[in-house]
Amino acid sequence: MSDQGQFDTLLRETRTFPVLPQFKAQSNVRDPAVYTQAERDPEAFWAEQARELTWSTPFTQVLDWTPPHVRWFYDGELNAATNTVDRWRVGPSKNRAAIIWEGEPGDRTVLTYDLLGREVDRAAHMLTRLGVKAGDRVTLYLPMVPELVIAMLAAAKIGAIHSVVFGGFSAQALRDRINDAGSEVVITADGGWRRGKTVPLKANTDEALIACPTIKAVVVVRRLGDHGPVSMNHGRDWWWHELMEQMPADPFPAVARNAEDVLFTLYTSGTTGKPKGIVHSTAGYLTGANTSCRTVFDLKLDDVYFCTADIGWVTGHTYVVYGPLSTGATVIMYEGAPDWPDRDRYWKIIERYGCTILYTAPTSIRTFMKWGPEYPGRCRLDSLRLLGTVGEPINPEAWMWYSEVIGHSRCPIVDTWWQTETGAAMIAPLPGLTALKPGSASLPVPGVSAQVLDGQGRPVDPGGAGYLVLTKPWPSMLRTIWGDDKRYQDTYWSRFPGKYFTGDGAHWDEDGYFWILGRVDDVINVSGHRIGTMEVESALVDDHRVAEAAVIGRQHDVKGQAISGFVSLKEGVESSPELVAALKQHVVDTIGAMARPEEIFFTAELPKTRSGKIMRRLLRDIAEGQALGDTTTLADPQVVESLKQQYEEREAD
Ligand code: PRX
């Protein structure tokens, strides 16, 4: 075992960090009875939380659960923009900062709640003029600029459904998502900044739209100006700033939405090649986002909260936009890379704005560790009072570094386990109540019930490991998969009927703490980004020279997992470095840069069982250079020898 592995094991076995008394004294949740009360009556617990929202028609019904379909608060009406912006525009809070934005080149803007509200109203007028109505889909393909938040909330205000596509996705990935959603409008930008370079979002959009028959209008935010000239398609494309200037300054009346109306869809990878449009409701989603901000993140009105996730992922939806704004806090939003222009960028931002809560991913923390403590050491970080992590299991060594070097041993760490599908944090500490164990996401939050099951669906005993399920419905759970309810049922509810199957494995310790072990399905978690093996495989076999491809996730020190591709070529095709480069690039063009395989191995045939199943476990062993597992079931043992040899040659290079 490596030194790091030994250190991690030691910490995991020996360390528990009690609740910090200074933190507890000021925390939003101090009474442990919250757990027992919520367990005894989860509906009453969630109804109380939902009443923290502003309703135009208060609900009288709490839960309708006909597995696997759920409705929460279903006779109530509300609007998500009212809850995130307008309710803070009355009284003194109207002039509190809602968004402190910093662009990568160093430009800065502060939007108070009132100013944000004015922009949202104008954008709501603009969408309406473009013909968007309640229930229509609007695709947003934007960098991390305030206009993205404004567009999301404007869509919500008129009752339209937004579908944000991460700016790192390729033109083809954007096209698939626009077509699946049937969007009529796409909002993009001339580009964005990333590590000093420009990202050509409008050019990608143009390429995507070659085959998007539903799109009628494109609105383009000017972010790059002279740095990124774009061509505008007359009659289809409009500049955001020109349209916005023409809009009336009148408030836009929020459209009352039923609690169960769809607020947004967000695509995520699954075990087939086609991404799933995860559908979230309005009231249930907002209840989860708002509650977890108050309880897990201990958010208060005077907090300055920095979630480093891109809004293109669910973490950004819930913890840059809907959660913190629904609690009236101040959000820091940063456009670019953490090492631009230098590796202290996050720490400079924290110092500059007096950030109180930082939420980031283990892969970032491991990168900061590699860069060294001198970068955070340059800045004052004593405004921080709470730290969070999400996206993948955090190794205890990274946890300790985060706690000591960033938190100066004064800040609790909330390791939050959740998914695009769950909408909000599900397993996470309450920082004023829960003792912390580095590497464990700890306990289900109040109102959520989780179990670890064996293959037959029986709960494992404490100390055991198995499949992680959620056993009761919760308000922010996905409602379905856009356009494919059968897939919704099959993916989440058929493995253990009546229970939500997460796709994760977990270990459950003697204290009832959950330790997430990672995906048990064909999904790879690269730097906290979810990528389906099938998506990458189909991109590889797209190349006419490839006969067959298999893709696995192997361990990676910084990224958590990296993608290894195994390819067999058609008769007469020779492997070459050029072919490797072309295949990797094709994956980037088809999906996006985050899906680029780290390496590609060539093989005459993929290792298969006699029944024809690809032996992925074996491929993983090869890619990780491990002693090979049981190969007795292998149809052609020679295949493995050749792959192993390639691995060893690669290592020797
Ligand atoms: O495997 C789990 C991992 O990320 C998956 C969900 O990915 P996604 O839907 O993209 O959402 C990521 C951000 C919420 C999960 O199935 N995961 C997420 N958080 C953690 C985690 N694994 C371990 N610990 C976590 N805190």
Short mmCIF file of C-alpha atoms and ligand atoms in Angstrom, two decimals, residues 268-269 313-315 319 359 362 389-394 414-422 424 427 439-441 502-505 515-520 523 525 528-530, ligand 1:
data_model
loop_
_atom_site.label_atom_id
_atom_site.label_comp_id
_atom_site.label_asym_id
_atom_site.label_seq_id
_atom_site.Cartn_x
_atom_site.Cartn_y
_atom_site.Cartn_z
CA THR A 268 -26.73 13.61 -16.67
CA SER A 269 -24.93 10.52 -17.85
CA TRP A 313 -23.83 20.96 -13.04
CA VAL A 314 -26.43 20.30 -10.38
CA THR A 315 -24.14 21.59 -7.63
CA TYR A 319 -25.70 25.78 -4.31
CA TYR A 359 -17.84 24.54 -1.05
CA PRO A 362 -12.12 16.70 -3.50
CA THR A 389 -17.01 19.06 -0.27
CA VAL A 390 -19.01 17.22 -2.90
CA GLY A 391 -18.75 15.07 -5.99
CA GLU A 392 -16.73 12.04 -4.96
CA PRO A 393 -15.41 10.38 -1.83
CA ILE A 394 -12.80 12.53 -0.15
CA VAL A 414 -19.53 19.13 5.57
CA ASP A 415 -18.93 16.23 3.18
CA THR A 416 -22.20 16.19 1.26
CA TRP A 417 -23.28 13.11 -0.66
CA TRP A 418 -25.98 13.66 -3.25
CA GLN A 419 -26.73 13.42 -6.96
CA THR A 420 -28.31 15.29 -9.85
CA GLU A 421 -31.33 13.12 -9.16
CA THR A 422 -31.61 13.93 -5.45
CA ALA A 424 -30.00 18.52 -2.69
CA ILE A 427 -26.12 12.34 3.44
CA GLY A 439 -13.83 10.41 4.52
CA SER A 440 -17.39 9.74 5.63
CA ALA A 441 -20.37 11.84 4.50
CA THR A 502 -28.52 5.40 -6.10
CA GLY A 503 -26.04 3.47 -8.28
CA ASP A 504 -23.46 3.90 -5.49
CA GLY A 505 -21.87 1.38 -3.21
CA TRP A 515 -18.85 5.78 3.67
CA ILE A 516 -19.52 6.13 -0.04
CA LEU A 517 -17.43 3.73 -2.09
CA GLY A 518 -18.24 5.05 -5.56
CA ARG A 519 -20.38 3.96 -8.49
CA VAL A 520 -21.35 0.35 -8.92
CA VAL A 523 -20.60 5.48 -14.73
CA ASN A 525 -16.58 9.95 -11.92
CA GLY A 528 -16.51 14.93 -9.88
CA HIS A 529 -18.03 14.86 -13.40
CA ARG A 530 -20.26 11.97 -14.22
O1 PRX B 1 -21.02 8.61 -6.89
C1 PRX B 1 -21.59 9.68 -6.18
C2 PRX B 1 -20.73 10.92 -6.33
O2 PRX B 1 -21.27 11.64 -7.42
C3 PRX B 1 -22.43 10.97 -7.95
C4 PRX B 1 -23.45 11.96 -8.40
O3 PRX B 1 -22.95 12.70 -9.47
P1 PRX B 1 -23.75 13.95 -10.01
O4 PRX B 1 -25.14 13.58 -10.27
O5 PRX B 1 -22.95 14.50 -11.15
O6 PRX B 1 -23.75 14.98 -8.84
C5 PRX B 1 -22.54 15.42 -8.30
C6 PRX B 1 -22.80 16.48 -7.26
C7 PRX B 1 -23.93 16.28 -6.35
C8 PRX B 1 -22.89 10.10 -6.81
O7 PRX B 1 -23.68 9.03 -7.26
N1 PRX B 1 -20.75 11.76 -5.13
C9 PRX B 1 -21.37 12.94 -4.98
N2 PRX B 1 -21.09 13.46 -3.76
C10 PRX B 1 -20.30 12.59 -3.12
C11 PRX B 1 -20.09 11.49 -3.98
N3 PRX B 1 -19.36 10.42 -3.60
C12 PRX B 1 -18.83 10.44 -2.37
N4 PRX B 1 -18.98 11.45 -1.49
C13 PRX B 1 -19.69 12.54 -1.81
N5 PRX B 1 -19.81 13.54 -0.96
#
